[in-house]
mmCIF file of C-alpha atoms and ligand atoms in Angstrom:
data_model
loop_
_atom_site.group_PDB
_atom_site.id
_atom_site.type_symbol
_atom_site.label_atom_id
_atom_site.label_comp_id
_atom_site.label_asym_id
_atom_site.label_seq_id
_atom_site.Cartn_x
_atom_site.Cartn_y
_atom_site.Cartn_z
ATOM 1 C CA MET A 413 110.572 48.614 99.928
ATOM 2 C CA THR A 414 107.054 49.471 99.055
ATOM 3 C CA ASP A 415 106.255 49.103 95.169
ATOM 4 C CA HIS A 416 105.354 52.709 93.948
ATOM 5 C CA LEU A 417 102.730 52.237 91.837
ATOM 6 C CA TYR A 418 102.063 55.878 91.123
ATOM 7 C CA TYR A 419 105.403 56.159 89.352
ATOM 8 C CA HIS A 420 104.014 54.262 86.435
ATOM 9 C CA ASP A 421 100.058 55.378 86.744
ATOM 10 C CA SER A 422 99.125 58.912 88.330
ATOM 11 C CA PHE A 423 95.360 57.732 87.511
ATOM 12 C CA LEU A 424 95.633 54.828 89.143
ATOM 13 C CA TYR A 425 92.827 55.344 92.033
ATOM 14 C CA GLU A 426 92.273 51.820 93.234
ATOM 15 C CA PHE A 427 94.344 49.130 93.945
ATOM 16 C CA ASP A 428 94.716 45.578 95.787
ATOM 17 C CA ALA A 429 97.812 45.076 98.277
ATOM 18 C CA GLU A 430 99.006 43.057 101.002
ATOM 19 C CA VAL A 431 99.501 44.263 104.663
ATOM 20 C CA LEU A 432 103.289 43.769 105.673
ATOM 21 C CA ALA A 433 102.980 45.422 109.167
ATOM 22 C CA VAL A 434 101.152 47.708 111.030
ATOM 23 C CA THR A 435 103.491 49.835 113.154
ATOM 24 C CA PRO A 436 102.906 49.947 116.950
ATOM 25 C CA SER A 437 101.910 53.459 117.735
ATOM 26 C CA ASP A 438 98.915 54.235 120.224
ATOM 27 C CA SER A 439 99.007 57.938 118.724
ATOM 28 C CA ARG A 440 99.330 57.180 115.255
ATOM 29 C CA PRO A 441 99.329 54.083 113.912
ATOM 30 C CA ALA A 442 101.008 53.267 110.228
ATOM 31 C CA VAL A 443 100.393 50.489 107.574
ATOM 32 C CA ILE A 444 103.112 49.518 105.470
ATOM 33 C CA LEU A 445 102.102 47.820 102.434
ATOM 34 C CA ASP A 446 103.900 45.481 99.685
ATOM 35 C CA ARG A 447 102.429 48.188 97.028
ATOM 36 C CA THR A 448 100.807 51.522 97.094
ATOM 37 C CA ALA A 449 99.244 54.186 95.041
ATOM 38 C CA PHE A 450 99.369 56.589 97.954
ATOM 39 C CA TYR A 451 101.641 59.485 96.980
ATOM 40 C CA PRO A 452 103.766 60.310 100.195
ATOM 41 C CA THR A 453 104.862 63.993 100.422
ATOM 42 C CA SER A 454 107.958 64.605 98.208
ATOM 43 C CA GLY A 455 109.694 66.868 95.785
ATOM 44 C CA GLY A 456 107.150 69.941 96.661
ATOM 45 C CA GLN A 457 103.853 67.436 96.306
ATOM 46 C CA VAL A 458 101.806 66.781 99.435
ATOM 47 C CA PHE A 459 100.446 63.165 100.296
ATOM 48 C CA ASP A 460 97.353 61.764 99.321
ATOM 49 C CA THR A 461 94.596 60.786 101.882
ATOM 50 C CA GLY A 462 92.253 58.232 101.135
ATOM 51 C CA TRP A 463 90.931 54.641 102.431
ATOM 52 C CA ILE A 464 92.208 51.197 103.248
ATOM 53 C CA LEU A 465 89.192 48.664 102.773
ATOM 54 C CA SER A 466 89.420 45.391 104.721
ATOM 55 C CA GLY A 467 86.333 43.199 104.812
ATOM 56 C CA GLU A 468 83.465 45.480 106.232
ATOM 57 C CA ASN A 469 86.205 47.943 107.579
ATOM 58 C CA LYS A 470 87.150 51.185 106.201
ATOM 59 C CA ILE A 471 90.075 52.575 107.465
ATOM 60 C CA ARG A 472 90.978 56.383 106.839
ATOM 61 C CA VAL A 473 94.363 57.278 105.644
ATOM 62 C CA VAL A 474 95.193 60.718 106.766
ATOM 63 C CA GLU A 475 98.868 60.893 105.416
ATOM 64 C CA ALA A 476 101.548 59.279 103.723
ATOM 65 C CA GLU A 477 105.018 59.331 104.368
ATOM 66 C CA GLU A 478 108.399 57.697 102.564
ATOM 67 C CA LYS A 479 111.001 56.425 104.588
ATOM 68 C CA ASP A 480 114.630 56.635 103.456
ATOM 69 C CA ASP A 481 114.832 53.198 102.345
ATOM 70 C CA GLY A 482 111.614 53.233 100.168
ATOM 71 C CA THR A 483 109.042 52.119 102.497
ATOM 72 C CA ILE A 484 105.459 54.121 102.625
ATOM 73 C CA LEU A 485 104.080 54.667 106.009
ATOM 74 C CA HIS A 486 100.309 54.967 105.825
ATOM 75 C CA PHE A 487 99.217 57.053 108.633
ATOM 76 C CA VAL A 488 95.542 56.044 109.574
ATOM 77 C CA GLU A 489 92.853 56.825 112.210
ATOM 78 C CA GLY A 490 91.829 54.531 114.863
ATOM 79 C CA ASN A 491 93.018 51.196 115.774
ATOM 80 C CA PRO A 492 93.201 49.695 112.303
ATOM 81 C CA LYS A 493 92.853 46.180 113.458
ATOM 82 C CA LEU A 494 95.046 44.742 110.575
ATOM 83 C CA GLU A 495 97.085 41.562 110.326
ATOM 84 C CA PRO A 496 100.237 40.946 108.380
ATOM 85 C CA GLY A 497 99.398 38.914 105.537
ATOM 86 C CA ILE A 498 95.778 40.550 105.035
ATOM 87 C CA ARG A 499 94.678 41.554 101.494
ATOM 88 C CA ILE A 500 93.260 44.783 101.358
ATOM 89 C CA ARG A 501 91.725 47.355 98.882
ATOM 90 C CA GLY A 502 93.195 51.028 98.868
ATOM 91 C CA LEU A 503 90.974 53.787 97.526
ATOM 92 C CA ILE A 504 92.712 57.352 96.873
ATOM 93 C CA ASP A 505 90.881 60.390 97.268
ATOM 94 C CA SER A 506 90.885 61.249 93.718
ATOM 95 C CA GLU A 507 89.652 64.840 93.767
ATOM 96 C CA ARG A 508 92.421 65.780 96.109
ATOM 97 C CA ARG A 509 94.939 63.958 93.495
ATOM 98 C CA ARG A 510 93.807 65.755 90.674
ATOM 99 C CA ASP A 511 94.187 68.869 92.501
ATOM 100 C CA HIS A 512 97.472 67.962 93.131
ATOM 101 C CA MET A 513 98.548 66.923 89.745
ATOM 102 C CA GLN A 514 96.879 70.016 88.194
ATOM 103 C CA GLN A 515 99.231 72.279 90.642
ATOM 104 C CA HIS A 516 102.238 70.094 90.065
ATOM 105 C CA SER A 517 102.241 69.542 86.192
ATOM 106 C CA GLY A 518 101.094 73.311 86.205
ATOM 107 C CA GLN A 519 104.440 74.013 88.023
ATOM 108 C CA HIS A 520 106.725 72.272 85.672
ATOM 109 C CA VAL A 521 104.868 74.285 82.605
ATOM 110 C CA LEU A 522 105.226 77.492 84.621
ATOM 111 C CA SER A 523 109.146 76.964 85.552
ATOM 112 C CA ALA A 524 109.792 76.156 82.105
ATOM 113 C CA ALA A 525 108.125 79.169 80.695
ATOM 114 C CA PHE A 526 110.339 81.316 82.981
ATOM 115 C CA ILE A 527 113.466 79.412 81.574
ATOM 116 C CA ARG A 528 112.249 79.822 78.310
ATOM 117 C CA LEU A 529 111.487 83.288 78.339
ATOM 118 C CA PHE A 530 113.809 84.775 80.756
ATOM 119 C CA ASN A 531 116.525 82.086 81.930
ATOM 120 C CA ALA A 532 115.093 82.036 85.393
ATOM 121 C CA PRO A 533 115.730 78.853 86.887
ATOM 122 C CA THR A 534 113.100 77.436 89.743
ATOM 123 C CA VAL A 535 115.009 76.553 92.949
ATOM 124 C CA SER A 536 112.160 75.131 94.768
ATOM 125 C CA PHE A 537 108.208 74.440 94.476
ATOM 126 C CA HIS A 538 105.818 74.730 97.593
ATOM 127 C CA MET A 539 102.394 73.222 97.362
ATOM 128 C CA GLY A 540 100.137 74.810 99.956
ATOM 129 C CA ASP A 541 96.637 74.180 100.986
ATOM 130 C CA GLU A 542 95.478 77.415 99.039
ATOM 131 C CA TYR A 543 98.243 78.267 96.998
ATOM 132 C CA CYS A 544 101.379 77.162 95.336
ATOM 133 C CA SER A 545 104.676 79.041 95.019
ATOM 134 C CA ILE A 546 107.940 78.659 93.173
ATOM 135 C CA ASP A 547 111.299 80.209 94.112
ATOM 136 C CA LEU A 548 113.135 81.721 90.940
ATOM 137 C CA ASP A 549 116.786 82.318 90.735
ATOM 138 C CA THR A 550 116.587 86.128 89.392
ATOM 139 C CA LYS A 551 117.656 89.408 90.697
ATOM 140 C CA ILE A 552 114.656 91.107 88.988
ATOM 141 C CA LEU A 553 110.985 89.955 88.036
ATOM 142 C CA THR A 554 108.587 92.633 86.431
ATOM 143 C CA GLY A 555 104.989 92.504 86.434
ATOM 144 C CA ASP A 556 105.055 92.101 82.652
ATOM 145 C CA GLN A 557 107.378 89.426 82.688
ATOM 146 C CA ILE A 558 105.077 87.678 85.159
ATOM 147 C CA GLU A 559 102.175 88.223 82.543
ATOM 148 C CA LYS A 560 104.273 86.854 79.742
ATOM 149 C CA ALA A 561 105.484 83.563 81.964
ATOM 150 C CA GLU A 562 101.538 83.265 82.489
ATOM 151 C CA ALA A 563 100.486 83.965 78.867
ATOM 152 C CA LEU A 564 103.024 81.070 77.859
ATOM 153 C CA ALA A 565 102.258 78.556 80.235
ATOM 154 C CA ASN A 566 98.508 78.935 79.514
ATOM 155 C CA ASP A 567 99.496 78.449 75.714
ATOM 156 C CA LEU A 568 101.094 75.354 76.401
ATOM 157 C CA ILE A 569 97.832 74.153 78.328
ATOM 158 C CA THR A 570 95.495 74.773 75.572
ATOM 159 C CA GLN A 571 97.717 73.136 73.181
ATOM 160 C CA ASP A 572 97.205 69.950 75.327
ATOM 161 C CA ARG A 573 100.416 68.495 74.430
ATOM 162 C CA PRO A 574 101.467 65.010 75.886
ATOM 163 C CA VAL A 575 103.040 64.641 79.296
ATOM 164 C CA ALA A 576 104.891 61.175 79.469
ATOM 165 C CA ILE A 577 106.691 59.362 82.026
ATOM 166 C CA ARG A 578 110.111 57.905 81.158
ATOM 167 C CA PHE A 579 112.535 55.891 82.827
ATOM 168 C CA VAL A 580 116.482 56.388 81.837
ATOM 169 C CA THR A 581 119.877 55.772 83.651
ATOM 170 C CA PRO A 582 121.935 58.908 84.935
ATOM 171 C CA GLN A 583 124.367 58.603 81.680
ATOM 172 C CA GLU A 584 121.454 58.811 79.333
ATOM 173 C CA ALA A 585 119.855 61.617 81.183
ATOM 174 C CA ARG A 586 123.270 63.549 80.832
ATOM 175 C CA GLY A 587 122.568 64.020 76.815
ATOM 176 C CA LEU A 588 118.774 64.783 77.098
ATOM 177 C CA GLY A 589 119.536 68.516 78.327
ATOM 178 C CA LEU A 590 117.109 68.018 81.578
ATOM 179 C CA ARG A 591 115.846 71.419 83.292
ATOM 180 C CA LYS A 592 116.459 69.606 86.713
ATOM 181 C CA ILE A 593 118.865 66.495 87.633
ATOM 182 C CA PRO A 594 118.072 65.259 91.001
ATOM 183 C CA PRO A 595 121.488 65.381 93.492
ATOM 184 C CA VAL A 596 120.806 61.689 94.369
ATOM 185 C CA GLU A 597 122.378 58.983 92.303
ATOM 186 C CA ARG A 598 119.923 56.301 91.001
ATOM 187 C CA ASP A 599 120.272 53.421 88.747
ATOM 188 C CA LYS A 600 117.144 54.524 87.234
ATOM 189 C CA LEU A 601 115.817 58.427 86.889
ATOM 190 C CA ARG A 602 112.205 59.157 86.538
ATOM 191 C CA LEU A 603 111.606 62.028 83.885
ATOM 192 C CA ILE A 604 108.317 63.742 83.422
ATOM 193 C CA ASP A 605 108.427 64.795 79.560
ATOM 194 C CA ILE A 606 106.146 67.636 78.194
ATOM 195 C CA HIS A 607 106.292 67.422 74.585
ATOM 196 C CA ASP A 608 108.786 69.521 73.059
ATOM 197 C CA PHE A 609 108.570 71.827 75.896
ATOM 198 C CA ASP A 610 110.186 70.501 79.242
ATOM 199 C CA LEU A 611 111.799 67.406 80.582
ATOM 200 C CA THR A 612 112.597 66.900 84.144
ATOM 201 C CA ALA A 613 113.642 64.291 86.711
ATOM 202 C CA CYS A 614 110.623 64.289 89.177
ATOM 203 C CA GLY A 615 108.792 61.651 91.186
ATOM 204 C CA GLY A 616 105.270 63.226 91.180
ATOM 205 C CA THR A 617 101.753 62.658 90.003
ATOM 206 C CA HIS A 618 101.056 64.248 86.801
ATOM 207 C CA VAL A 619 98.331 64.706 84.421
ATOM 208 C CA SER A 620 98.712 62.900 80.838
ATOM 209 C CA THR A 621 97.994 66.128 78.818
ATOM 210 C CA THR A 622 98.627 69.750 79.705
ATOM 211 C CA GLY A 623 95.003 70.366 78.659
ATOM 212 C CA GLN A 624 94.103 68.756 82.242
ATOM 213 C CA ILE A 625 96.044 71.376 84.047
ATOM 214 C CA GLY A 626 93.274 73.627 82.986
ATOM 215 C CA CYS A 627 94.565 77.191 83.562
ATOM 216 C CA ILE A 628 97.505 78.937 85.370
ATOM 217 C CA LEU A 629 96.647 82.114 87.363
ATOM 218 C CA LEU A 630 99.988 83.772 88.628
ATOM 219 C CA ARG A 631 99.172 85.700 91.761
ATOM 220 C CA LYS A 632 101.451 87.528 94.186
ATOM 221 C CA ALA A 633 105.310 88.042 93.392
ATOM 222 C CA GLU A 634 107.695 89.023 96.411
ATOM 223 C CA LYS A 635 111.502 89.755 96.582
ATOM 224 C CA VAL A 636 112.859 86.840 98.657
ATOM 225 C CA ARG A 637 116.363 86.249 99.945
ATOM 226 C CA GLN A 638 117.965 84.083 97.044
ATOM 227 C CA GLY A 639 115.404 85.717 94.207
ATOM 228 C CA TRP A 640 111.788 85.991 93.709
ATOM 229 C CA ARG A 641 108.638 84.025 94.884
ATOM 230 C CA VAL A 642 105.895 83.607 92.888
ATOM 231 C CA GLU A 643 102.370 82.665 93.820
ATOM 232 C CA PHE A 644 100.303 80.337 91.602
ATOM 233 C CA VAL A 645 97.104 78.506 91.258
ATOM 234 C CA CYS A 646 96.105 76.022 88.569
ATOM 235 C CA GLY A 647 92.866 74.511 87.326
ATOM 236 C CA LYS A 648 90.067 74.296 89.857
ATOM 237 C CA ARG A 649 92.034 76.285 92.527
ATOM 238 C CA ALA A 650 92.426 78.997 89.798
ATOM 239 C CA VAL A 651 88.692 79.218 89.262
ATOM 240 C CA ALA A 652 88.024 78.999 93.080
ATOM 241 C CA THR A 653 90.464 81.842 93.732
ATOM 242 C CA ALA A 654 89.252 83.914 90.827
ATOM 243 C CA ARG A 655 85.746 83.369 92.408
ATOM 244 C CA HIS A 656 86.973 84.359 95.816
ATOM 245 C CA ASP A 657 88.786 87.683 94.304
ATOM 246 C CA TYR A 658 85.582 88.559 92.329
ATOM 247 C CA THR A 659 83.100 88.156 95.441
ATOM 248 C CA THR A 660 85.830 90.134 97.542
ATOM 249 C CA LEU A 661 85.609 93.125 94.777
ATOM 250 C CA SER A 662 81.933 93.144 94.433
ATOM 251 C CA GLU A 663 81.355 93.744 98.171
ATOM 252 C CA GLY A 664 83.867 96.128 98.073
ATOM 253 C CA ALA A 665 82.534 98.128 95.107
ATOM 254 C CA ALA A 666 78.809 97.795 95.990
ATOM 255 C CA LEU A 667 80.050 99.679 99.375
ATOM 256 C CA PHE A 668 80.734 102.548 97.244
ATOM 257 C CA SER A 669 78.043 101.947 94.327
ATOM 258 C CA SER A 670 80.739 101.589 91.882
ATOM 259 C CA HIS A 671 82.011 99.205 89.039
ATOM 260 C CA LEU A 672 84.590 96.673 90.546
ATOM 261 C CA TRP A 673 87.171 97.963 88.192
ATOM 262 C CA ASP A 674 86.624 101.533 89.584
ATOM 263 C CA LEU A 675 87.507 100.293 93.157
ATOM 264 C CA PRO A 676 91.177 101.752 93.390
ATOM 265 C CA GLN A 677 89.781 104.850 92.638
ATOM 266 C CA GLN A 678 87.219 105.058 94.928
ATOM 267 C CA VAL A 679 89.550 103.974 98.185
ATOM 268 C CA ARG A 680 91.933 106.564 96.879
ATOM 269 C CA LYS A 681 89.146 109.221 96.716
ATOM 270 C CA MET A 682 88.128 108.017 100.355
ATOM 271 C CA GLN A 683 91.363 108.014 101.790
ATOM 272 C CA GLU A 684 91.722 111.863 100.319
ATOM 273 C CA ASP A 685 88.624 112.776 101.713
ATOM 274 C CA ALA A 686 89.576 110.932 105.147
ATOM 275 C CA ARG A 687 92.643 112.908 105.211
ATOM 276 C CA ALA A 688 91.021 116.394 104.443
ATOM 277 C CA SER A 689 88.263 115.896 107.222
ATOM 278 C CA ARG A 690 91.432 114.898 109.705
ATOM 279 C CA LYS A 691 93.169 117.967 109.060
ATOM 280 C CA SER A 692 90.086 119.786 109.427
ATOM 281 C CA GLY A 693 88.837 118.223 112.537
ATOM 282 C CA GLU A 694 92.498 118.940 113.909
ATOM 283 C CA GLN A 695 92.009 122.710 113.373
ATOM 284 C CA LEU A 696 88.664 122.666 114.850
ATOM 285 C CA LEU A 697 89.905 121.017 117.776
ATOM 286 C CA ALA A 698 92.847 123.697 118.256
ATOM 287 C CA GLU A 699 90.557 126.460 117.738
ATOM 288 C CA LEU A 700 87.992 124.729 120.455
ATOM 289 C CA ALA A 701 90.916 124.225 122.710
ATOM 290 C CA GLU A 702 92.015 128.090 122.328
ATOM 291 C CA LEU A 703 88.392 129.387 123.310
ATOM 292 C CA HIS A 704 88.208 126.922 126.238
ATOM 293 C CA ALA A 705 91.609 128.204 127.359
ATOM 294 C CA SER A 706 90.582 131.844 127.363
ATOM 295 C CA ARG A 707 87.397 131.153 129.245
ATOM 296 C CA LEU A 708 89.102 129.093 131.674
ATOM 297 C CA LEU A 709 91.509 132.005 132.172
ATOM 298 C CA ALA A 710 89.036 134.766 132.066
ATOM 299 C CA GLU A 711 86.720 132.789 134.745
ATOM 300 C CA THR A 712 89.353 131.843 136.992
ATOM 301 C CA PRO A 713 90.628 134.632 139.421
ATOM 302 C CA GLU A 714 94.229 135.235 140.434
ATOM 303 C CA THR A 715 95.412 133.773 143.777
ATOM 304 C CA SER A 716 98.716 134.586 144.782
ATOM 305 C CA GLU A 717 99.565 136.194 141.442
ATOM 306 C CA ARG A 718 98.943 133.064 139.745
ATOM 307 C CA LYS A 719 95.688 131.620 137.838
ATOM 308 C CA VAL A 720 95.033 127.921 138.874
ATOM 309 C CA ILE A 721 92.924 126.051 136.479
ATOM 310 C CA VAL A 722 91.429 122.460 137.432
ATOM 311 C CA ALA A 723 88.916 120.929 134.924
ATOM 312 C CA ILE A 724 87.633 117.437 134.639
ATOM 313 C CA PHE A 725 86.369 116.619 131.005
ATOM 314 C CA SER A 726 83.944 113.604 130.779
ATOM 315 C CA ASP A 727 83.544 113.895 126.662
ATOM 316 C CA ARG A 728 87.335 114.518 126.023
ATOM 317 C CA ASP A 729 90.699 112.529 125.582
ATOM 318 C CA LEU A 730 94.214 113.061 126.032
ATOM 319 C CA THR A 731 94.943 114.777 123.096
ATOM 320 C CA PHE A 732 92.373 117.478 123.548
ATOM 321 C CA ILE A 733 93.362 118.132 127.224
ATOM 322 C CA ARG A 734 97.240 118.160 126.164
ATOM 323 C CA LEU A 735 96.443 120.479 123.481
ATOM 324 C CA LEU A 736 94.324 122.649 126.012
ATOM 325 C CA ALA A 737 97.015 122.592 128.587
ATOM 326 C CA GLN A 738 99.567 124.062 125.834
ATOM 327 C CA LYS A 739 96.953 127.226 125.077
ATOM 328 C CA ILE A 740 96.525 127.794 128.720
ATOM 329 C CA THR A 741 100.065 128.049 129.525
ATOM 330 C CA ARG A 742 101.012 129.977 126.271
ATOM 331 C CA LEU A 743 97.925 132.485 126.686
ATOM 332 C CA SER A 744 98.983 133.287 130.356
ATOM 333 C CA ALA A 745 102.303 133.928 132.214
ATOM 334 C CA THR A 746 101.256 132.764 135.331
ATOM 335 C CA ALA A 747 98.828 129.858 134.666
ATOM 336 C CA VAL A 748 99.202 126.259 136.396
ATOM 337 C CA ALA A 749 96.502 123.552 134.696
ATOM 338 C CA LEU A 750 95.363 120.358 136.290
ATOM 339 C CA LEU A 751 93.368 118.747 133.770
ATOM 340 C CA ALA A 752 91.884 115.387 133.530
ATOM 341 C CA ALA A 753 89.770 113.452 130.996
ATOM 342 C CA THR A 754 87.521 110.485 132.120
ATOM 343 C CA SER A 755 86.698 108.946 128.863
ATOM 344 C CA ASN A 756 88.080 105.789 127.855
ATOM 345 C CA PRO A 757 91.115 105.400 128.159
ATOM 346 C CA PRO A 758 91.395 108.216 131.132
ATOM 347 C CA ALA A 759 94.076 110.788 131.063
ATOM 348 C CA LEU A 760 95.746 113.480 133.042
ATOM 349 C CA VAL A 761 98.125 116.456 132.114
ATOM 350 C CA PHE A 762 99.296 119.065 134.312
ATOM 351 C CA ALA A 763 101.248 121.940 132.913
ATOM 352 C CA GLN A 764 102.652 125.275 134.035
ATOM 353 C CA SER A 765 103.645 128.442 132.329
ATOM 354 C CA PRO A 766 107.200 128.751 131.906
ATOM 355 C CA GLY A 767 108.684 130.251 134.752
ATOM 356 C CA GLN A 768 105.959 129.064 137.586
ATOM 357 C CA PRO A 769 107.664 127.436 140.747
ATOM 358 C CA PHE A 770 106.201 123.927 140.634
ATOM 359 C CA ASP A 771 107.174 120.489 139.478
ATOM 360 C CA MET A 772 104.624 118.935 137.096
ATOM 361 C CA GLY A 773 106.041 115.687 136.896
ATOM 362 C CA SER A 774 106.462 114.946 140.539
ATOM 363 C CA LEU A 775 102.977 116.299 140.846
ATOM 364 C CA MET A 776 102.014 113.833 138.183
ATOM 365 C CA LYS A 777 103.915 110.877 140.458
ATOM 366 C CA GLU A 778 102.082 111.819 143.560
ATOM 367 C CA ALA A 779 98.556 111.708 141.418
ATOM 368 C CA LEU A 780 99.371 108.314 139.913
ATOM 369 C CA ALA A 781 100.583 106.709 143.356
ATOM 370 C CA ARG A 782 96.994 107.221 144.137
ATOM 371 C CA LEU A 783 95.186 106.395 141.016
ATOM 372 C CA GLY A 784 97.779 103.613 139.847
ATOM 373 C CA GLY A 785 98.522 103.860 136.023
ATOM 374 C CA ARG A 786 101.715 105.226 134.462
ATOM 375 C CA GLY A 787 103.183 108.459 133.199
ATOM 376 C CA GLY A 788 105.561 111.264 133.733
ATOM 377 C CA GLY A 789 107.301 114.429 132.353
ATOM 378 C CA SER A 790 109.137 117.755 133.207
ATOM 379 C CA THR A 791 108.689 120.687 135.579
ATOM 380 C CA ASP A 792 106.395 122.453 133.041
ATOM 381 C CA LEU A 793 104.469 119.377 131.433
ATOM 382 C CA ALA A 794 103.517 116.212 132.281
ATOM 383 C CA GLN A 795 100.962 113.475 131.399
ATOM 384 C CA GLY A 796 99.706 110.291 132.741
ATOM 385 C CA GLY A 797 97.321 107.050 132.313
ATOM 386 C CA PRO A 798 95.743 106.777 135.572
ATOM 387 C CA ALA A 799 94.420 103.006 136.220
ATOM 388 C CA GLN A 800 91.119 104.364 137.417
ATOM 389 C CA ILE A 801 89.617 107.472 137.509
ATOM 390 C CA ASP A 802 87.116 107.141 140.183
ATOM 391 C CA GLY A 803 88.351 109.927 143.085
ATOM 392 C CA VAL A 804 90.294 112.018 140.307
ATOM 393 C CA GLN A 805 88.253 115.229 141.616
ATOM 394 C CA GLY A 806 89.413 114.552 145.188
ATOM 395 C CA VAL A 807 93.158 114.114 143.981
ATOM 396 C CA LEU A 808 93.120 117.498 141.971
ATOM 397 C CA THR A 809 91.773 119.166 144.827
ATOM 398 C CA ASP A 810 94.320 118.073 147.459
ATOM 399 C CA LEU A 811 97.079 119.313 144.750
ATOM 400 C CA THR A 812 95.479 122.481 144.125
ATOM 401 C CA ALA A 813 95.514 123.222 147.788
ATOM 402 C CA ARG A 814 99.080 122.847 147.814
ATOM 403 C CA LEU A 815 99.496 125.116 144.890
ATOM 404 C CA HIS A 816 97.868 127.969 146.862
ATOM 405 C CA ARG A 817 100.289 127.528 149.512
HETATM 406 ZN ZN1 ZN B 1807 108.113 68.049 89.642
#
């Protein structure tokens, strides 16, 4: 088992150790040391990265993982050229470690705040690259509760309370009123003690006073299967997130030449305007279709007691030609309309006035057999999306000839 130096000192960023083994893996070589300050992924906190120095060699540690027996694997880049017995110096990426400490200690403060205020226990903790989250065992969680928990957590941070690491036996732990006791039995439990606020069993790396967390910013809250998930960011991540939010909001506000706090109101107004425009556009289109229908019916002579209208539009879409077909067959009791729109995507609509003897569905099938694409419909109305529109004039002319027979 590797000696876990980070159990006793979260601020140990450099250490000396001896190489015990290098696991023979071509794709992912891993170094095993007698002692390490590299934190392996565990308890919601993600692994440290850093370097192993050996003579002139600077070997990049990309991940650390703990095996069931307590051995820690340091996955390294390239071919490490390390032999058992060699002394090395380990360097932790301290920026990354400090970020993890801010997030993890922040989580303890936040979880304790949710217990104190609303008796809502934390059932899991996730640390992501951008944000962290806890799952709370609670049926409801309001925006007001979120603000109150955030405020209490930040009060604890400004009070800069000491955070101590303690080791106790399971028997001792039982009398201490821990927020969380791990399910596995161990000889010694490691406790993280936030003075007079929270006492929890945890193996993670933590700040030494709550002030080092910096701040906590709560963000999205969503209902999940077993309760509520609350996203949060601490310390420098909180500042970076707030900066990102501000930039985004400012860009949005600039588009409306408004203050960023007025952005929701501006967006609502724009949505209303867009709805009104859409409605008037639809009305105009219907009126235009009606005019087109009247004109086409007036221009088309009756042959064999019916009017066969064939029209191809290069600047209209399916919606318009369908509307036009409906208007034509409503305005005239003896009309058959074969309409095409060549715009992208191209469309066909065939329609006849009720009582006319043809079958628009089978005419559409014939047209699409020649042009490709999909479509269909009933005897009175059919529509299709041809795969290609070249030659549509010839197809419609052929179909028209059959209608006059
Ligand atoms: Zn923890």
